Tab-separated table of C-alpha atoms in Angstrom:
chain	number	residue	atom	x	y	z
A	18	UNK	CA	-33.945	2.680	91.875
A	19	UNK	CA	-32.429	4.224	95.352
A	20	UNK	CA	-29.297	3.374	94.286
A	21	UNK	CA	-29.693	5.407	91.141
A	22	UNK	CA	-30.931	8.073	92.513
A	23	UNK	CA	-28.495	8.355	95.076
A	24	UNK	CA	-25.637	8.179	92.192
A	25	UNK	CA	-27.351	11.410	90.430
A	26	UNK	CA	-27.380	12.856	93.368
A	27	UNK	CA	-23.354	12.329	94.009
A	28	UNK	CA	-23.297	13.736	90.477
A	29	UNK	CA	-25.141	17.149	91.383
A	30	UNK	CA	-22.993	17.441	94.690
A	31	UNK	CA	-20.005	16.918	92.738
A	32	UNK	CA	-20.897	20.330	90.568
A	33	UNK	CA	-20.549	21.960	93.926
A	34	UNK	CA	-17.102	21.818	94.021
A	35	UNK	CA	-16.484	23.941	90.799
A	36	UNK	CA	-19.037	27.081	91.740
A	37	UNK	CA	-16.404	29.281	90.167
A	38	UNK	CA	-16.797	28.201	87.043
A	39	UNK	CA	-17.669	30.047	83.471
A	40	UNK	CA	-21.358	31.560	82.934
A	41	UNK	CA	-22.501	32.059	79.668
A	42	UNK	CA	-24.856	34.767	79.141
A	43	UNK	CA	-27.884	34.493	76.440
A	44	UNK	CA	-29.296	37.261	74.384
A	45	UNK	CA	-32.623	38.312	75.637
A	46	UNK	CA	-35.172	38.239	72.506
A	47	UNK	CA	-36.125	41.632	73.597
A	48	UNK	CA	-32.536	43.012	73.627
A	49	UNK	CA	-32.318	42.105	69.701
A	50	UNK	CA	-33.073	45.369	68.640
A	51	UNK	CA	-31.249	47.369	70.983
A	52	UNK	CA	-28.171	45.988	70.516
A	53	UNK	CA	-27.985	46.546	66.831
A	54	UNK	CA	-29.311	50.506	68.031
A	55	UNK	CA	-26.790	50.869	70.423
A	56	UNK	CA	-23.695	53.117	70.320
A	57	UNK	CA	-22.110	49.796	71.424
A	58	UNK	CA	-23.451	47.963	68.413
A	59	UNK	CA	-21.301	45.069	67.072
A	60	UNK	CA	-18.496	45.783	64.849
A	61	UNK	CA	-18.312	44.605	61.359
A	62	UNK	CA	-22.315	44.810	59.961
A	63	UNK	CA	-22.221	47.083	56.710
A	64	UNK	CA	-25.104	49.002	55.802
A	65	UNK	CA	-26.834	47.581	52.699
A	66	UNK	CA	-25.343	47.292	49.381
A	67	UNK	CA	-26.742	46.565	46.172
A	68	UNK	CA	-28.472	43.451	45.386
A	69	UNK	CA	-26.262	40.497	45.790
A	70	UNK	CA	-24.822	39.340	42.116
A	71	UNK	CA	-25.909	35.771	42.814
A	72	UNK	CA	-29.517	35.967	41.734
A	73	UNK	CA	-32.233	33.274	40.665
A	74	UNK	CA	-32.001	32.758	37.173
A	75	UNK	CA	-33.917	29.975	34.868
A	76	UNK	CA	-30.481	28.963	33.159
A	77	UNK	CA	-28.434	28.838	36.541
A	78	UNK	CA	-27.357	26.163	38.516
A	79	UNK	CA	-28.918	24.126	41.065
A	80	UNK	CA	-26.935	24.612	44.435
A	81	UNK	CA	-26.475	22.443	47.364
A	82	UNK	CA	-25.408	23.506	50.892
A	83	UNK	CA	-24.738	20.863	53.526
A	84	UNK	CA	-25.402	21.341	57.041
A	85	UNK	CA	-22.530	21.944	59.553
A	86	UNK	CA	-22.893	24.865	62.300
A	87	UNK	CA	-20.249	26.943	62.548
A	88	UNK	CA	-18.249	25.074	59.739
A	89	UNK	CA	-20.795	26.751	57.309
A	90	UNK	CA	-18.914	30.085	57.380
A	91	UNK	CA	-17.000	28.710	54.897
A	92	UNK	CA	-20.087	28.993	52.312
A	93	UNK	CA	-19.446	32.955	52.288
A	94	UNK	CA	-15.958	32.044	50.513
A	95	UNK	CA	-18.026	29.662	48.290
A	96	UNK	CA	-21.392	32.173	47.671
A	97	UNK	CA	-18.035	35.310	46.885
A	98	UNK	CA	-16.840	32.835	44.257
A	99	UNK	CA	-19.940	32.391	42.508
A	100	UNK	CA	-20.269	36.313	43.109
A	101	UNK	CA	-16.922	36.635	41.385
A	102	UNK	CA	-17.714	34.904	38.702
A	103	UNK	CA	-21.121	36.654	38.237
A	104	UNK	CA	-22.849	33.165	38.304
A	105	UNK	CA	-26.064	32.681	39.374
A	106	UNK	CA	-28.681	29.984	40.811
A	107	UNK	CA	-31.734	28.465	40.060
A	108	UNK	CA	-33.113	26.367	43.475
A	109	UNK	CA	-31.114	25.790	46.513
A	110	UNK	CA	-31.225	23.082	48.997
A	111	UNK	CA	-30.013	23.319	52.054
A	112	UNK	CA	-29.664	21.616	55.667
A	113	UNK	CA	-29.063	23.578	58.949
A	114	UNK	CA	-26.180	25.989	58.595
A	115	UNK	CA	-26.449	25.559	54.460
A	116	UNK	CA	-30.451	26.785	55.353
A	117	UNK	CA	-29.430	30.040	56.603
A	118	UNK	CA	-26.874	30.835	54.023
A	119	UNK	CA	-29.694	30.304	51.476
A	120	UNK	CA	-32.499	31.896	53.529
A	121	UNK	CA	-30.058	34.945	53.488
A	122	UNK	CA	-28.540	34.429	49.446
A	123	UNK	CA	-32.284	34.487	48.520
A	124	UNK	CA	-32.781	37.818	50.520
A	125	UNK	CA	-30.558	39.337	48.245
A	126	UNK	CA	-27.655	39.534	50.924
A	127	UNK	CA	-24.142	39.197	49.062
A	128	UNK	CA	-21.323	36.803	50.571
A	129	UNK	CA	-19.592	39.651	52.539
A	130	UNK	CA	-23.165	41.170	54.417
A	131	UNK	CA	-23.974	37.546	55.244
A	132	UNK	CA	-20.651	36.813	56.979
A	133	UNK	CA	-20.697	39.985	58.502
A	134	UNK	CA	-24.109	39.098	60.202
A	135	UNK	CA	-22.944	35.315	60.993
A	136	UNK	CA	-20.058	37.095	63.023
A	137	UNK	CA	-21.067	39.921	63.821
A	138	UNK	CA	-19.375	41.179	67.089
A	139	UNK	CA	-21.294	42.041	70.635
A	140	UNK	CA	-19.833	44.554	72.925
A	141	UNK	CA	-17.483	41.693	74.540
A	142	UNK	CA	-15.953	40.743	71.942
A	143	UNK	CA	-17.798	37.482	71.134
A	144	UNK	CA	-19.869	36.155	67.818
A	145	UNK	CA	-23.613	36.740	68.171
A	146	UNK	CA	-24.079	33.223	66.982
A	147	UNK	CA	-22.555	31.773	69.966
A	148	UNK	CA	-24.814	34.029	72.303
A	149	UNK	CA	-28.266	31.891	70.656
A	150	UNK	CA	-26.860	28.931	72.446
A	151	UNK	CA	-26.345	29.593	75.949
A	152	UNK	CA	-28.813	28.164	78.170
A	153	UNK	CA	-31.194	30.397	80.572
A	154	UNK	CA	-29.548	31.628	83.684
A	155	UNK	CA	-32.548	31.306	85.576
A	156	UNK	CA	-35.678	28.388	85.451
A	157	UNK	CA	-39.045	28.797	87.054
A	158	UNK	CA	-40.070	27.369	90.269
A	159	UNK	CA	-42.416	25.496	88.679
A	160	UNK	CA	-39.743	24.328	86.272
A	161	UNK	CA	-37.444	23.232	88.872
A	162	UNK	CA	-40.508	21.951	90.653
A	163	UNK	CA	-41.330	19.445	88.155
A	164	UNK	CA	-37.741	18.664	87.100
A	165	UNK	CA	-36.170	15.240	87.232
A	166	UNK	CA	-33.434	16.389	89.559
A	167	UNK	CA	-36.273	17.439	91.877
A	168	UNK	CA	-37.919	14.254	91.900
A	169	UNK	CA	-34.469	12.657	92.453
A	170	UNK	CA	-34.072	14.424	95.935
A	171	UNK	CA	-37.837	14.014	96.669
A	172	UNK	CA	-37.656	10.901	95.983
A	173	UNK	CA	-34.688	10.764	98.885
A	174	UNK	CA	-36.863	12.201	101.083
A	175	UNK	CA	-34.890	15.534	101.911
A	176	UNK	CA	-37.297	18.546	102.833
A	177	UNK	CA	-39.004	20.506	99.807
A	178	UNK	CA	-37.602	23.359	100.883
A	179	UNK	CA	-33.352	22.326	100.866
A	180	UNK	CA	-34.158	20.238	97.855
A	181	UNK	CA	-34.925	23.776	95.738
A	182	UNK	CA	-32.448	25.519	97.841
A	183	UNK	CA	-30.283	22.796	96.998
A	184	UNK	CA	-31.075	23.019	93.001
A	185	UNK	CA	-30.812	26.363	92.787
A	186	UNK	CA	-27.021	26.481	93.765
A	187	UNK	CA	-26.389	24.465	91.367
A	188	UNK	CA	-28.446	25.721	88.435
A	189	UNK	CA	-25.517	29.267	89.121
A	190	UNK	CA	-23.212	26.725	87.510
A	191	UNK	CA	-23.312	27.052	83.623
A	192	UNK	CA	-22.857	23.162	83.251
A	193	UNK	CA	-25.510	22.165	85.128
A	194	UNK	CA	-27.880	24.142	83.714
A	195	UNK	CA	-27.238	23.084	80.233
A	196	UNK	CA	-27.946	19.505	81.922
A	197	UNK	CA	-31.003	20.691	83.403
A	198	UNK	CA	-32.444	22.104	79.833
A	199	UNK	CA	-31.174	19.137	78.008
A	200	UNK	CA	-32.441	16.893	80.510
A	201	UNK	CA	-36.089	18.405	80.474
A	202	UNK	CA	-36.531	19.766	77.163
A	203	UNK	CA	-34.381	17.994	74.969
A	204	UNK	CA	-32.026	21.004	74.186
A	205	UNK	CA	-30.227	23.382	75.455
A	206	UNK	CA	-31.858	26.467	74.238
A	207	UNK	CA	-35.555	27.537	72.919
A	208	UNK	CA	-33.684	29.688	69.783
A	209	UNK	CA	-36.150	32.551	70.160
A	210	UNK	CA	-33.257	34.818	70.101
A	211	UNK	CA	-32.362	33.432	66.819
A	212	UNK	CA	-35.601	33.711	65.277
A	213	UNK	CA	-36.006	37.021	65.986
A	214	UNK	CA	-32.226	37.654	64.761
A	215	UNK	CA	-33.221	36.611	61.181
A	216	UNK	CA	-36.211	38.494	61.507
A	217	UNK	CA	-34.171	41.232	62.063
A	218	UNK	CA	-32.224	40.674	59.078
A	219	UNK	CA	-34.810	40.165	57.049
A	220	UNK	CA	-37.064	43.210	57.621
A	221	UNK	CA	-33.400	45.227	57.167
A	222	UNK	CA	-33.160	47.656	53.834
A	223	UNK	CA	-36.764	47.951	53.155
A	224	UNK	CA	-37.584	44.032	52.516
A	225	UNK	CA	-39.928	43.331	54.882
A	226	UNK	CA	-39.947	39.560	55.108
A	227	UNK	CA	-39.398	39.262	58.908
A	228	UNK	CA	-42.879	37.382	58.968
A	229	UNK	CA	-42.783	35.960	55.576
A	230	UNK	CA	-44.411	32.542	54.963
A	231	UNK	CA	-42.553	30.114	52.424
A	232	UNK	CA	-44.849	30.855	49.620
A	233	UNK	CA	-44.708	35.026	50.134
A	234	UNK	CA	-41.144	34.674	50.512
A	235	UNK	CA	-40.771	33.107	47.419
A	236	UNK	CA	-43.823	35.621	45.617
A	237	UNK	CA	-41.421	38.567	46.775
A	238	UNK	CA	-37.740	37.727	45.637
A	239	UNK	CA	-38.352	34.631	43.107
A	240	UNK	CA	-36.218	32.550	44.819
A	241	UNK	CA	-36.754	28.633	45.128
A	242	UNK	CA	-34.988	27.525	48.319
A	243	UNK	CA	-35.532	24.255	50.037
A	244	UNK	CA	-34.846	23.417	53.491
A	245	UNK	CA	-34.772	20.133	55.378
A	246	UNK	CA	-35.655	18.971	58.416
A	247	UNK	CA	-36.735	15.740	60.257
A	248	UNK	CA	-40.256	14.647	61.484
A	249	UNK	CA	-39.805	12.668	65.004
A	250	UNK	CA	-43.337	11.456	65.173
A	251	UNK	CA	-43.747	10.446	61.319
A	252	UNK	CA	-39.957	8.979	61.035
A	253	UNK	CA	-40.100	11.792	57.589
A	254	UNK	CA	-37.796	14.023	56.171
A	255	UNK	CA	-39.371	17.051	55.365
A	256	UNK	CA	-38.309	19.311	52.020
A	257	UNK	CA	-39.759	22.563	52.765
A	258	UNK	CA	-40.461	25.084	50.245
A	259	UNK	CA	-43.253	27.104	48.830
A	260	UNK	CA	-44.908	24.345	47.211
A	261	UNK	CA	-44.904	21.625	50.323
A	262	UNK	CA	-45.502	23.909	53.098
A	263	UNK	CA	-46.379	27.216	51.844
A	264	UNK	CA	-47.968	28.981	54.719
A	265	UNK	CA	-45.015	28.024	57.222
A	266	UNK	CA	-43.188	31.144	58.086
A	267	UNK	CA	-39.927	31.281	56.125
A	268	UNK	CA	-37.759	31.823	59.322
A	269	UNK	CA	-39.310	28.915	61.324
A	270	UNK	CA	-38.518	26.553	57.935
A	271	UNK	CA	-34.967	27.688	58.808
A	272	UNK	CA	-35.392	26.754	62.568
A	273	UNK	CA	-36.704	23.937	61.581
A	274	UNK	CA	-33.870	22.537	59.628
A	275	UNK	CA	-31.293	24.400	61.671
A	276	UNK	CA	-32.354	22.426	65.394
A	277	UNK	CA	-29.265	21.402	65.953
A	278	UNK	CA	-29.249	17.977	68.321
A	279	UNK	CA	-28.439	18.319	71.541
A	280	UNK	CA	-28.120	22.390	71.000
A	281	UNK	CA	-31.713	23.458	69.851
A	282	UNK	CA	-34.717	22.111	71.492
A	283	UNK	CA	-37.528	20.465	68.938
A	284	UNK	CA	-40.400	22.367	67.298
A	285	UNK	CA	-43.299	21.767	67.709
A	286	UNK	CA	-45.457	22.281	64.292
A	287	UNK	CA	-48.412	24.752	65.160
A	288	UNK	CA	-51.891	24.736	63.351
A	289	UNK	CA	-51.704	28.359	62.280
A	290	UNK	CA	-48.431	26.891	60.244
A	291	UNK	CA	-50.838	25.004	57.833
A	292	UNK	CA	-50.337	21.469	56.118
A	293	UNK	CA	-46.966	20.135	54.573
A	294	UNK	CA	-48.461	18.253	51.413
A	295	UNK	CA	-51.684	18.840	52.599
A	296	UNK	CA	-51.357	16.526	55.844
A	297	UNK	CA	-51.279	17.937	58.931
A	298	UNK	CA	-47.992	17.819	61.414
A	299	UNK	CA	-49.625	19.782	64.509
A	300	UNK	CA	-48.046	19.291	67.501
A	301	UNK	CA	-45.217	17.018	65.994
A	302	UNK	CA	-41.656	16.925	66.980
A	303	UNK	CA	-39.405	18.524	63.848
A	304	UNK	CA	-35.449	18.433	64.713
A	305	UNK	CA	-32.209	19.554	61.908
A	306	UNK	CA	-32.625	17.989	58.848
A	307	UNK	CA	-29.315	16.843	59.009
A	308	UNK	CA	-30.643	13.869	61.209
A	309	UNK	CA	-32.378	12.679	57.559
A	310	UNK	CA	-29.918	14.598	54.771
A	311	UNK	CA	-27.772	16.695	55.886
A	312	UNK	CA	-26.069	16.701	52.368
A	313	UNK	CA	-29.714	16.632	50.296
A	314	UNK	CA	-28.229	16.551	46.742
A	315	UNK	CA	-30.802	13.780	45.976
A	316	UNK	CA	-33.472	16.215	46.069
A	317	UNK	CA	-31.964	17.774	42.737
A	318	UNK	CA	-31.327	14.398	41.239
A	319	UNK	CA	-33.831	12.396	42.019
A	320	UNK	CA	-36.261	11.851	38.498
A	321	UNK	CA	-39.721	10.528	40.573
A	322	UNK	CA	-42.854	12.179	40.019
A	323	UNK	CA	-43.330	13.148	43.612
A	324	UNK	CA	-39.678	14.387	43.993
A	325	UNK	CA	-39.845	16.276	40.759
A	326	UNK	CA	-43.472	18.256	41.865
A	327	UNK	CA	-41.865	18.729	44.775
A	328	UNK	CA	-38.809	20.433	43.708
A	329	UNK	CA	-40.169	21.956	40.951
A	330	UNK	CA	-37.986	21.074	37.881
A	331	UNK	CA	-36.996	17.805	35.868
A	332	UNK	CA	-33.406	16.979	37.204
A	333	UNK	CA	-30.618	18.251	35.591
A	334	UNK	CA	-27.319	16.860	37.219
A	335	UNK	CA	-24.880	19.072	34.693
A	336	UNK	CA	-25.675	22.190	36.564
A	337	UNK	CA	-25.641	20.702	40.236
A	338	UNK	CA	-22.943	21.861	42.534
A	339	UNK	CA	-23.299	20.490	45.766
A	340	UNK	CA	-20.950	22.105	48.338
A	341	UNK	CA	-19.546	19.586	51.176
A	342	UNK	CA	-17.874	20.520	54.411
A	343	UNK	CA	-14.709	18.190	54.143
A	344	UNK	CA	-13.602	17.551	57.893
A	345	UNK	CA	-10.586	15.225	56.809
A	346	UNK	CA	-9.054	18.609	54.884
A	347	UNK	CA	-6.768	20.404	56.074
A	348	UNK	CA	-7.628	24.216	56.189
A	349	UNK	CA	-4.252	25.854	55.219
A	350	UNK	CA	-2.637	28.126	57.891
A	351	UNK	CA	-5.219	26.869	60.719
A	352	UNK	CA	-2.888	25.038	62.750
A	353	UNK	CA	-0.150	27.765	62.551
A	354	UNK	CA	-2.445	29.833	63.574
A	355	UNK	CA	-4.082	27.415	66.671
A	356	UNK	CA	-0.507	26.660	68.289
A	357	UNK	CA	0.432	30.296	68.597
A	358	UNK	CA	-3.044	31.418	70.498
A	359	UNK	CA	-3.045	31.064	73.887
A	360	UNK	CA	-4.605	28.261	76.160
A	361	UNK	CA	-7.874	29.448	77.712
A	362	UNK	CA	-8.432	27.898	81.549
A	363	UNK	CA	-11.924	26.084	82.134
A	364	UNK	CA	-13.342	24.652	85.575
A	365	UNK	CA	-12.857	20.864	86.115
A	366	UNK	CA	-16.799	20.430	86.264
A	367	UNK	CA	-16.791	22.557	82.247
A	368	UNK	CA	-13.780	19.912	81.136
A	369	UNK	CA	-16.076	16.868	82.339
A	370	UNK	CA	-19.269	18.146	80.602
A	371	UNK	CA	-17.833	19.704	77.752
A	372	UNK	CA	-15.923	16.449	77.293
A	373	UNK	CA	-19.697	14.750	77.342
A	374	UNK	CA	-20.683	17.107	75.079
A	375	UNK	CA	-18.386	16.843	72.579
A	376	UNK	CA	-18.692	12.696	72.962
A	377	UNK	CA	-22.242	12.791	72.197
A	378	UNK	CA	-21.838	15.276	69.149
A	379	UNK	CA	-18.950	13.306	67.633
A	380	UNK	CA	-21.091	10.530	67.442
A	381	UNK	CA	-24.021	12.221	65.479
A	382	UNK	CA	-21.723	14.188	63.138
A	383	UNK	CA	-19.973	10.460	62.709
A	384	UNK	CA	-23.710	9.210	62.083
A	385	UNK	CA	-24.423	11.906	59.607
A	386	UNK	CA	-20.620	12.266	57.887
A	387	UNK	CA	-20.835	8.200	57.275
A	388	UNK	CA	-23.521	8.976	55.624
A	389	UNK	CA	-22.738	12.237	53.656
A	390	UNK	CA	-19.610	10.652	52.539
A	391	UNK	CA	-21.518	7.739	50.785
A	392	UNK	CA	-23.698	9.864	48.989
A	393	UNK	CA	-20.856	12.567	47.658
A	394	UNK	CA	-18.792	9.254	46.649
A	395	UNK	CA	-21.453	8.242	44.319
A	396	UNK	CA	-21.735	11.826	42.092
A	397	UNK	CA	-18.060	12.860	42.692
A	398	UNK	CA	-18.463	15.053	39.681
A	399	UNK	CA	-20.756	16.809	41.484
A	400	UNK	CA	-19.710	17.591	45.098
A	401	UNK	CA	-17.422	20.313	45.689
A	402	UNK	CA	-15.418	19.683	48.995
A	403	UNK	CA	-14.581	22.628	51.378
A	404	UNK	CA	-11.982	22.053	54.036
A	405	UNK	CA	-12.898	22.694	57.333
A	406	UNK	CA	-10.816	20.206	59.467
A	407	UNK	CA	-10.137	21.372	62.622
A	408	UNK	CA	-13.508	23.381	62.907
A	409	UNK	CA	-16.436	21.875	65.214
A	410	UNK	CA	-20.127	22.584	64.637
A	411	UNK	CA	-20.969	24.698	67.883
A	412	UNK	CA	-17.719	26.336	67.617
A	413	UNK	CA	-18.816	30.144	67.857
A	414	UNK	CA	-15.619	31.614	69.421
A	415	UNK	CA	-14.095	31.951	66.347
A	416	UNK	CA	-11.154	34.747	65.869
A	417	UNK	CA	-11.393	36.685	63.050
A	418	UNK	CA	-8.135	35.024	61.770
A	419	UNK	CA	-9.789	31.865	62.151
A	420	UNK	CA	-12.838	32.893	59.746
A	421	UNK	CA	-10.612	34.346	57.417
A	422	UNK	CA	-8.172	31.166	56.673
A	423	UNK	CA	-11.795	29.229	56.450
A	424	UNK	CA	-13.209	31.629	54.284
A	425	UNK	CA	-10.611	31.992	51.744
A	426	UNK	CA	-10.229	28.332	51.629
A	427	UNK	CA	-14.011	27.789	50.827
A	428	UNK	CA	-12.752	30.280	47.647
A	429	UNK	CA	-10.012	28.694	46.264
A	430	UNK	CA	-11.869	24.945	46.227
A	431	UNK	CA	-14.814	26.669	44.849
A	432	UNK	CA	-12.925	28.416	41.809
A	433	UNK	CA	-11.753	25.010	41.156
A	434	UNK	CA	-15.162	23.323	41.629
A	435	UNK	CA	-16.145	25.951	38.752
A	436	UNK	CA	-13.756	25.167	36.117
A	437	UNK	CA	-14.843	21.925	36.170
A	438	UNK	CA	-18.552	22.095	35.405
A	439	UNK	CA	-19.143	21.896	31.975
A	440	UNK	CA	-18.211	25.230	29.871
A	441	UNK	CA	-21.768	25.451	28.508
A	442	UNK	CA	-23.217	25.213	31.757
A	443	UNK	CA	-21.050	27.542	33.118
A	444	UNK	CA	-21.703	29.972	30.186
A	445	UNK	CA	-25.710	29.836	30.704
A	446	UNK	CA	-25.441	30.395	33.956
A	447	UNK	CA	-23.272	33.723	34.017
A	448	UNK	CA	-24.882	37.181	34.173
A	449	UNK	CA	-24.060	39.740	31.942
């Protein structure tokens, strides 16, 4: 065990070196408001339009929306097709990223407001997306206190008082303190900035459903959305809508299904959120739903008696249109685009731990792709494949350029997806 210890703590001294080295800084919940009152107020968010065209509709079809982070911006060049086209939808289900696009679709937002809000611009320059997953510049005493890198140096004997001198050097470098959270909370940010950013959103233009649960959210715009998400304690996938869970608030569903691993720390159900099928989950672990189907086109196929109650409609797999974020194709123009931009310099102690970073999240996204792939290989007919090779899932330094080529992509594959539903469907579906 000394031995151990004494390796972490090589590991901490090593961060010393590299003191220079890139600080993020997170959005304060509190500052959510202000900065979209500022005079400095991020570029690009329209005032509100009319009703999105995409509307719930008996006769439309049943959309699917895989998870994927920041690869999911390619679902407003999908949701403008459909838009296009004047079709419209009769449930969504969604994973993570996918459960924000239809949170947002169901709101009434149209393809170009919702991609405006995913990258919407702060004062700096950078995507407000980006900002919900930057770890706390500064932890409690009584964090730090009952930390595991505490008890490492305690346990070495040094004096109480260099040992939290000691930790809070290094907790001024960004990567360690992105350790530190993921170490003792099991993610790297709370995401209370990003709850109150879709409350934000949807209080906007008079709708008032900032604090909406699942079944008043679905009472106010007649939309049937599903998200998923992933019950640690119960080894469950969860399908989340107004009839499982209706008093869970809409935007925590979301959360819920959007907790990325390794980014987002787990929720922890609360009483006041109810029962999901009248069972209770308090005080169990829920993490991204991608973890249990991150591509959940099952839920819209599957014929049991328990699936069909809880999706509310027999199957109908004519009308399904399940949209996949294809990482083996190529995004046209991308890599034109990625050799001309220039290099940006990071400290040797960022390369190391971004290097561990991206490790550990290539082998979940292999975990859940290997998995996705199997299930869009069995209803080809079905899956409509967007390109987004060369995209990551935490990527939120995205150029404009770069959204743009993986937007209009997302289009064309999508007005080809169309034409080969069947005519009838297609037909039923339309709005006037």
């Amino acid at each position: 065990m000394r031995v151990r210890h004494a390796l972490v703590l090589v590991a901490m001294a090593a961060t010393l070196l590299e003191l220079g080295g890139s600080s993020g800084r997170a959005v304060p919940v509190a500052a959510i408001d202000a900065v979209h009152s500022s005079p400095q107020a991020p570029r690009g968010l329209p005032e509100f339009s009319a009703r999105s065209t995409l509307q719930p509709h008996p006769q439309g079809l049943d959309l699917v929306l895989e998870g994927g982070g920041a690869k999911g911006l390619a679902y407003a060049g999908a949701i403008g097709e459909l838009e296009a086209q004047r079709i419209r939808y009769r449930r969504i289900a969604a994973t993570s990223a996918g459960a924000l696009f239809a949170l947002y679709i169901a709101a009434g937002y149209s393809a170009a407001e919702i991609r405006a809000m995913i990258t919407e611009r702060m004062p700096d320059g950078s995507i407000i997306m980006g900002s919900f997953l930057v770890v706390p510049e500064e932890f409690s005493e009584e964090v730090i206190r009952s930390s595991l890198a505490f008890s490492v140096l305690d346990d070495l004997h040094f004096p109480e008082k260099m040992n939290l001198e000691f930790l809070g050097i290094l907790l001024k470098l960004k990567s360690f303190r992105e350790a530190f959270s993921l170490l003792e909370f099991g993610g790297l940010v709370a995401g209370d900035a990003y709850i109150e950013w879709m409350r934000h959103h949807l209080d906007r233009g008079g709708r008032n459903l900032g604090d909406a649960t699942l079944a008043e959210f679905h009472e106010r715009t007649g939309a049937d959305i599903t998200m998923v998400a992933a019950d640690v304690d119960s080894d469950a996938m969860l399908i989340l809508n107004h009839r499982t869970a209706p008093t869970l608030p809409v935007v925590w569903a979301v959360r819920m299904s959007s907790s990325v691993p390794v980014a987002f720390r787990n929720v922890l159900w609360r009483p006041q959120w109810g029962t999901y099928l009248g069972g209770d989950l308090s005080g169990h672990r829920i993490v991204d739903g991608g973890v249990a189907s991150n591509l959940p086109i099952l839920l819209l196929l599957a014929d049991s008696d328990s699936m069909v109650s809880a999706m509310g409609a027999v199957p109908d797999p004519a009308r399904v249109l399940a949209f996949m974020l294809d990482e083996h194709a190529a995004v046209p123009g991308l890599q034109t685009l990625l050799e001309a931009a220039p290099q940006r310099a990071a400290s040797a102690v960022d390369r190391h731990w971004n290097a561990a970073l991206g490790s550990a999240n290539s082998l979940i996204e292999a975990l859940i792709e290997s998995q996705d792939n199997f299930i869009a290989s069995q209803f080809p007919t079905a899956v409509c494949r967007l390109a987004s090779q060369g995209f990551t899932a935490l990527q939120y330094d995205l150029s404009e350029q770069q959204v743009e080529l993986l937007v209009a992509a997302a289009a064309r594959s999508t007005a080809g997806c169309i034409r080969q539903l069947p005519p009838a469907v297609i037909a039923a579906a339309k709005s006037e």
